[in-house]
CSV table of C-alpha atoms in Angstrom, one decimal:
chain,number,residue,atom,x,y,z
I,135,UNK,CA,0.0,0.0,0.0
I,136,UNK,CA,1.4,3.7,-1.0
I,137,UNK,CA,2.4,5.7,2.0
I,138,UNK,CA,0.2,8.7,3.0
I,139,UNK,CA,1.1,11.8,1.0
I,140,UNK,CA,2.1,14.5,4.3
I,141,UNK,CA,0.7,17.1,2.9
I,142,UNK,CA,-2.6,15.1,3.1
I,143,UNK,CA,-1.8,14.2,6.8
I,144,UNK,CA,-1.5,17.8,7.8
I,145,UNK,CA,-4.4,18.4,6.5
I,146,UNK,CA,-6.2,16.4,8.4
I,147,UNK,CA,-4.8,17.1,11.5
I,148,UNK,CA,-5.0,20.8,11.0
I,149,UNK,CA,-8.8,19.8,10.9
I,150,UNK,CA,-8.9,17.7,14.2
I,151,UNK,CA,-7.0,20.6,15.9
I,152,UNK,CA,-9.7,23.3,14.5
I,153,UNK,CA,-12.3,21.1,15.9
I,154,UNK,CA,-10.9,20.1,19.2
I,155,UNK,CA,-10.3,24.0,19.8
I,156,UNK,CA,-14.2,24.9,18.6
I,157,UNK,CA,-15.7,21.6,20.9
I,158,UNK,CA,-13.8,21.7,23.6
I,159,UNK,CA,-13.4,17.8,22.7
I,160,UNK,CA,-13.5,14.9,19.5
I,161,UNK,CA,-14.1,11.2,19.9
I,162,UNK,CA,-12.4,9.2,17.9
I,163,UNK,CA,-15.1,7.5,16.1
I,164,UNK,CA,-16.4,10.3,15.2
I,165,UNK,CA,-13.3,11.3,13.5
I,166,UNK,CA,-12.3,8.2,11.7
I,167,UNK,CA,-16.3,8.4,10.0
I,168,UNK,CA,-15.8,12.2,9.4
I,169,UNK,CA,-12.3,12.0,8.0
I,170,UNK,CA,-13.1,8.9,6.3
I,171,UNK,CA,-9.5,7.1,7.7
I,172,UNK,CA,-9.2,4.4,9.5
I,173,UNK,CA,-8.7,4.2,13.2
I,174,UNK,CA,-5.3,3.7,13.5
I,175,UNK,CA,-4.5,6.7,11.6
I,176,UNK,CA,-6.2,8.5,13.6
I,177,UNK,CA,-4.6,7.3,16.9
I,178,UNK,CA,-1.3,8.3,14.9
I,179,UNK,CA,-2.4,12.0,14.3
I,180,UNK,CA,-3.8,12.5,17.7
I,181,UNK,CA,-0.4,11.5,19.4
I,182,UNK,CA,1.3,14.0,17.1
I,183,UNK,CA,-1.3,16.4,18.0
I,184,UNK,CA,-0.7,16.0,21.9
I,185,UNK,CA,3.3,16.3,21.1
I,186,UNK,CA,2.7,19.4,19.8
I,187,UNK,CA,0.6,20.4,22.6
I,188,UNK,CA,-2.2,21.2,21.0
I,189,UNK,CA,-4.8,18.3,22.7
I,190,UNK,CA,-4.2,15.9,24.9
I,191,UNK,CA,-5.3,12.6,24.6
I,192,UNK,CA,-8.0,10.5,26.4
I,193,UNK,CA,-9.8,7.2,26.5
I,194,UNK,CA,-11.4,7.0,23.0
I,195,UNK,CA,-10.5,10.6,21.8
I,196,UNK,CA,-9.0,13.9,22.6
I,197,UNK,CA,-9.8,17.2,24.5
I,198,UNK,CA,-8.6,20.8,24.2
I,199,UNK,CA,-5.4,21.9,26.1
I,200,UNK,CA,-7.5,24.5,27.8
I,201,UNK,CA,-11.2,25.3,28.1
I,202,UNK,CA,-12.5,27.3,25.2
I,203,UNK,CA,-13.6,30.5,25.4
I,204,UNK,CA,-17.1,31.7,24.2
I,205,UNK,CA,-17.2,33.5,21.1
I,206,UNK,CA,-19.6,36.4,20.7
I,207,UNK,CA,-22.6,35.8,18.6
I,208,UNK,CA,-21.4,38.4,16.0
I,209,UNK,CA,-18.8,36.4,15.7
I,210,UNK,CA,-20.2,32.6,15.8
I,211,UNK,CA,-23.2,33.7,13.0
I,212,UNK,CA,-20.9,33.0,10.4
I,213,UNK,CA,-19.4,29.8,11.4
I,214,UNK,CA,-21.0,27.0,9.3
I,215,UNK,CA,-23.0,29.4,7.7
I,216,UNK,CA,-23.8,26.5,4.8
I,217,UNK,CA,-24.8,24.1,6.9
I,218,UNK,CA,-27.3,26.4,9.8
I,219,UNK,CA,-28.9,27.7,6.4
I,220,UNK,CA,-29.7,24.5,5.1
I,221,UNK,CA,-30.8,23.3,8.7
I,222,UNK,CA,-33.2,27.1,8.8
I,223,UNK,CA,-35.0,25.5,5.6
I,224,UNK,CA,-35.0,22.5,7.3
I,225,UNK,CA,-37.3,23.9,10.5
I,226,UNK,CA,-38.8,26.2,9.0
I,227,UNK,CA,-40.9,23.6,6.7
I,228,UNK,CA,-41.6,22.1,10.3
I,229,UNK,CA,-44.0,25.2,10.9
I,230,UNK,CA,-47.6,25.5,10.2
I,231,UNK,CA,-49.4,28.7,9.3
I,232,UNK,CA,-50.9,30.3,12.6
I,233,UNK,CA,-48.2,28.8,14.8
I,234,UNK,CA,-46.8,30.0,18.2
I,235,UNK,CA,-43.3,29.9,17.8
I,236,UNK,CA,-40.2,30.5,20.0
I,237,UNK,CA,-36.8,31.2,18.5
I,238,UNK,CA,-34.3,31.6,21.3
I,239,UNK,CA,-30.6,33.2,21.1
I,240,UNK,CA,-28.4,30.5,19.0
I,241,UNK,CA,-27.0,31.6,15.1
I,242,UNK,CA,-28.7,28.7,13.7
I,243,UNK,CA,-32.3,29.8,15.4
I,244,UNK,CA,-31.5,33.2,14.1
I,245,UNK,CA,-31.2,31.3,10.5
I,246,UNK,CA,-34.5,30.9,10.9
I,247,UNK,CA,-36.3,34.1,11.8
I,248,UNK,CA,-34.5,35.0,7.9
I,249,UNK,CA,-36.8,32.2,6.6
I,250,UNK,CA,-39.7,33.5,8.4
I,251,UNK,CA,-42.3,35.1,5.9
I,252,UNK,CA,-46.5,35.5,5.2
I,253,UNK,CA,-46.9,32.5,7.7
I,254,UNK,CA,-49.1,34.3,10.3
I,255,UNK,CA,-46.9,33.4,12.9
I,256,UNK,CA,-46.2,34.7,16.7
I,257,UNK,CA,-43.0,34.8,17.5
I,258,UNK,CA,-41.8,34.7,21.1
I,259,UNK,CA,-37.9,35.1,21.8
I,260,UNK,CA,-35.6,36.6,24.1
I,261,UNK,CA,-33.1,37.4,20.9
I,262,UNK,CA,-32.3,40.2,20.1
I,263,UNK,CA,-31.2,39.4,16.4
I,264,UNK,CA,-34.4,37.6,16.1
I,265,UNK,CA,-36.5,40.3,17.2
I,266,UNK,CA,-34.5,42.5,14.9
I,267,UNK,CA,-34.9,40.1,11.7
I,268,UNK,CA,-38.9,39.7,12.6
I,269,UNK,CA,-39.9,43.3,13.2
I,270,UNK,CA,-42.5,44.5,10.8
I,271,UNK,CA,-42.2,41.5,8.3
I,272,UNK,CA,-45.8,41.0,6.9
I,273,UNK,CA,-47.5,38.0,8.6
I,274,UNK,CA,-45.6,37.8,11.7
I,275,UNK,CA,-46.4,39.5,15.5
I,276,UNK,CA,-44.1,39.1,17.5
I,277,UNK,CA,-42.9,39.6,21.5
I,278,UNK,CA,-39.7,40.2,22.8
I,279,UNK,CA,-39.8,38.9,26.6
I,280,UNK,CA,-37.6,41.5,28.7
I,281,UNK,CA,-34.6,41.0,31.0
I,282,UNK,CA,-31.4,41.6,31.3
I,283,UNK,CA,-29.2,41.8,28.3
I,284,UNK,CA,-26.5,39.4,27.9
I,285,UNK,CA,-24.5,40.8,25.5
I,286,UNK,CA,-22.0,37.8,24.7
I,287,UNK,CA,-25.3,35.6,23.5
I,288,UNK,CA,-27.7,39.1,22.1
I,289,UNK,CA,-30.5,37.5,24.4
I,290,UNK,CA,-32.4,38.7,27.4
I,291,UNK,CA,-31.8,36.5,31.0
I,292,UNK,CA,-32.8,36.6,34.3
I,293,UNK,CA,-35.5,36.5,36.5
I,294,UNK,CA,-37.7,38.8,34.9
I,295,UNK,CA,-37.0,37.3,31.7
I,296,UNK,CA,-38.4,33.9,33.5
I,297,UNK,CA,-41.8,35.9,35.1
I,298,UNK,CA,-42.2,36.8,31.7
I,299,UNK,CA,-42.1,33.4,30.2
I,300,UNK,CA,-44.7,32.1,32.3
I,301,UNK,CA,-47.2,34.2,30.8
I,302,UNK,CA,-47.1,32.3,27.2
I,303,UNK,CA,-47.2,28.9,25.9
I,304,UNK,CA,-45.8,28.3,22.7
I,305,UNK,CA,-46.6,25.4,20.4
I,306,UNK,CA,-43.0,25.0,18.7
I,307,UNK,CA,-39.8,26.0,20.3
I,308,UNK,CA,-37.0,26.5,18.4
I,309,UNK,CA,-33.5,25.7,20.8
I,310,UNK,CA,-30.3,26.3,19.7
I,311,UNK,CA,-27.3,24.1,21.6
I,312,UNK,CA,-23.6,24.5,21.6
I,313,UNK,CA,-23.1,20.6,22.2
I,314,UNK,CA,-24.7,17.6,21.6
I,315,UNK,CA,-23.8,14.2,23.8
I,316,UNK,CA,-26.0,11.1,24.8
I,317,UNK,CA,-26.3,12.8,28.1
I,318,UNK,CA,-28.3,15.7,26.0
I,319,UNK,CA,-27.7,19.3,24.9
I,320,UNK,CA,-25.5,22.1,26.4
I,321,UNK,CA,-24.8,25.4,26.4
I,322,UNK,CA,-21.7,27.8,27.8
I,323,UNK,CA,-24.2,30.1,29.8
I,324,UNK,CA,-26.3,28.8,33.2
I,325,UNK,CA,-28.4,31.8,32.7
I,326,UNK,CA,-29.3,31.5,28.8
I,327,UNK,CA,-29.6,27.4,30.1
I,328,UNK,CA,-32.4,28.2,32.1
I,329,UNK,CA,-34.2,30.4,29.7
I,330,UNK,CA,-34.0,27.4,27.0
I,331,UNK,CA,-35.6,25.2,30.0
I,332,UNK,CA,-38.5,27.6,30.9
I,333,UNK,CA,-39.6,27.4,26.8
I,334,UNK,CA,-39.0,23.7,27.5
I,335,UNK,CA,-41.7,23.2,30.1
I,336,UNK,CA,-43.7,25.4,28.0
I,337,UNK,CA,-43.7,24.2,24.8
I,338,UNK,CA,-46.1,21.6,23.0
I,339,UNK,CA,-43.1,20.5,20.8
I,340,UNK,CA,-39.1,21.1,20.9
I,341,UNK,CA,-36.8,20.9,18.1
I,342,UNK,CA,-33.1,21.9,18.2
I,343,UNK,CA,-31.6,22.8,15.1
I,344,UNK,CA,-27.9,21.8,15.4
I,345,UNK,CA,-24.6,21.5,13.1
I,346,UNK,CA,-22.7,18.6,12.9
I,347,UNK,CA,-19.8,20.5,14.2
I,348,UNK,CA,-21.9,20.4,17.6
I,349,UNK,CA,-21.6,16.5,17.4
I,350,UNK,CA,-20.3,14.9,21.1
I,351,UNK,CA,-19.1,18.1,22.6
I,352,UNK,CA,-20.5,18.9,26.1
I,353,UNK,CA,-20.2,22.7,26.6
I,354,UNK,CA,-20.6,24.2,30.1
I,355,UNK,CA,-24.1,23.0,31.3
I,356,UNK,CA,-26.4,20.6,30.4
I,357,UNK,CA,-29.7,21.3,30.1
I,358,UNK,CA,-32.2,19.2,28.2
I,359,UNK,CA,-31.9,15.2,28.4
I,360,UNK,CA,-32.6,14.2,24.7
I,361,UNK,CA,-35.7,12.4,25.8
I,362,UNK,CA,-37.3,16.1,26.7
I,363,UNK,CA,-36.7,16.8,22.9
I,364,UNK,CA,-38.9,16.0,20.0
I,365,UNK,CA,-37.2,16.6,17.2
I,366,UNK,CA,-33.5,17.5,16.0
I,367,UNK,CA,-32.6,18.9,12.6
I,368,UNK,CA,-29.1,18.8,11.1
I,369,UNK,CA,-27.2,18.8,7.8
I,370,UNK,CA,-25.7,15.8,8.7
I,371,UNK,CA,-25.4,12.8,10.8
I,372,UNK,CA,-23.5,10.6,12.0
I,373,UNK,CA,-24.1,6.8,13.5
I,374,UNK,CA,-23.4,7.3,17.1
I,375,UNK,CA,-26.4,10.6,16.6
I,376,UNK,CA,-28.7,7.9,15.0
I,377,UNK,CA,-28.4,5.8,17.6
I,378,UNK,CA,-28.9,8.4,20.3
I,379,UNK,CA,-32.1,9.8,18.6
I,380,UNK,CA,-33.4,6.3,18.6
I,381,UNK,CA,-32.6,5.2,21.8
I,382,UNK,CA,-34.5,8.5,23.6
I,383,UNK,CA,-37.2,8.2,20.9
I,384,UNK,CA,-36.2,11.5,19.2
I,385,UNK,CA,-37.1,11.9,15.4
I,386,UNK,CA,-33.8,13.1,13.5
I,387,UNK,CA,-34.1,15.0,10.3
I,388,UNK,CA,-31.5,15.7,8.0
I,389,UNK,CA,-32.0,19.0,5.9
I,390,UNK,CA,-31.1,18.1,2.4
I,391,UNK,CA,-29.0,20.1,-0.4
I,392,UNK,CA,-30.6,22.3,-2.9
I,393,UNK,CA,-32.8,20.2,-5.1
I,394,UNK,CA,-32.3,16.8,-3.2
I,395,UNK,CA,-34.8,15.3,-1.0
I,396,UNK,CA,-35.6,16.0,2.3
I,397,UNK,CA,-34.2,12.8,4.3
I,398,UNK,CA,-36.2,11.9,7.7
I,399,UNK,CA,-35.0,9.5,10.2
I,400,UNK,CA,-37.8,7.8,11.9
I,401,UNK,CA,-38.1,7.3,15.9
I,402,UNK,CA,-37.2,3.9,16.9
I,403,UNK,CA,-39.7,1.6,16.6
C-alpha cells in the first residue's frame, strides 16, 4: 500500500486541531467516520497532535489543552453558515401557518427568523437578532420577553425574563445548543440554560436545530436530556447521533441540499 502523501496528513490534523479547539473535545469515532480514515491513523495524528501540545489525549478521543472560550454571537453567526442555512430550511418547513413559535438566542435559530415570511406566525424570543430580523415583516407578530441583556449571546436572562415566560405557551420552540452528547444538549451560559428550559416546560413541541460541528461536545451545562426533545434537525449525521435519537425516541431529520430530497430518520420503533 502507498504511504500517506504528508501534505494530506497535515491536513487532516490541521482539521482535528480546528475542531478540538471549537468543541472543547473529539471522539475518535467520530473522526475516523468524518475524516473517512481508519482508526489507527487516527490514533497516529492525535499522538502528534498532543506532542505538539495542541490536545491531549483521552480514552477514546482527545480534549482541548484549555477550556475554550465563548465566542460572541457576531462572531459565531458565520461559522457553518452552509450548513445552519440549510438546517433554517429544514425547520422552517416544520411550521404551520398560525403557529406559536419561539426562537431563542443560537446563530442557527437566528437562520431561521430569515426564513420567516407570510406565515401568520407569533414569534416569542428573548433574541435580540431575532427580534430584529422579525420586526415588521408581513404576517408575523411578535414579542420580545424583557430581562437583562446578555450581551456575549444578544439575548435577554434573568428573573424577569423567567416571570415573563410564564405568561405564554408556545406550540413549537426552536433551541439552539452548543453541544450535543448522549447525556443531551448544552450550552456555555447557566443563565441562557435556564431560559431554554423555561420554553421547555412550556412548549407543545421542541426541536433543536444543530450543526454537525456540535456532534459529542458537552459545553458548560447541560440542560435538556434528549428524551425532553422531540425533534433535531441537522445537515448531517453521523451513526453514534442515529443511535442516540433512537434510543431516547427522538425523530432526527437531516436537511437536504438544494434540489435533493428532504431525508427523515424515523423514531425507533
Amino acid at each position: 500500500m502507498p504511504k500517506e502523501q504528508p501534505v494530506f496528513a497535515e491536513e487532516r490534523r490541521q482539521r482535528i486541531a480546528d475542531a478540538v479547539v471549537a468543541q472543547g473535545r473529539v471522539r475518535l469515532a467520530d473522526l475516523v467516520e468524518i475524516l473517512g480514515v481508519t482508526e489507527p491513523t487516527i490514533r497516529k495524528d492525535l499522538d502528534e497532535l498532543q506532542r505538539r501540545r495542541l490536545l491531549r489525549r483521552t480514552h477514546g478521543g482527545a480534549i482541548a489543552v484549555r477550556s475554550h472560550l465563548e465566542v460572541p454571537i457576531s462572531d459565531r453567526r458565520l461559522q457553518h453558515l452552509e450548513a445552519k442555512q440549510l438546517i433554517a430550511r429544514a425547520c422552517r418547513d416544520e411550521i404551520a401557518r398560525g403557529e406559536s413559535v419561539f426562537l431563542d438566542s443560537g446563530t442557527t435559530v437566528q437562520e431561521i427568523a430569515e426564513e420567516l415570511d407570510h406565515l401568520d406566525l407569533n414569534v416569542l424570543t428573548n433574541a435580540l437578532g431575532v427580534a430584529k430580523l422579525v420586526a415588521d415583516r408581513p404576517g408575523l407578530r411578535h414579542t420580545l420577553i424583557g430581562g437583562q441583556i446578555r450581551a456575549l449571546g444578544g439575548s435577554l436572562i434573568g428573573p424577569i425574563a423567567l416571570d415573563n415566560l410564564n405568561r405564554f405557551h408556545v406550540d413549537v420552540a426552536f433551541i439552539g445548543a452548543s453541544g450535543l452528547t448522549e447525556d443531551g444538549i448544552s450550552v456555555a451560559d447557566v443563565a441562557e440554560a435556564q431560559i431554554k428550559q423555561a420554553v421547555i416546560d412550556r412548549a407543545r413541541r421542541v426541536i433543536v436545530p444543530i450543526d454537525s460541528s456540535k456532534f459529542g461536545s458537552s459545553d458548560f451545562v447541560t440542560f435538556c436530556d434528549l428524551r425532553r426533545i422531540d425533534m433535531i434537525i441537522t445537515e448531517r449525521t453521523t451513526g453514534d447521533v442515529t443511535r442516540w435519537c433512537q434510543d431516547h425516541d427522538v425523530t432526527l431529520r437531516v436537511a437536504p441540499a438544494a434540489g435533493s430530497l428532504y431525508e427523515p430518520y424515523s423514531k425507533a420503533p
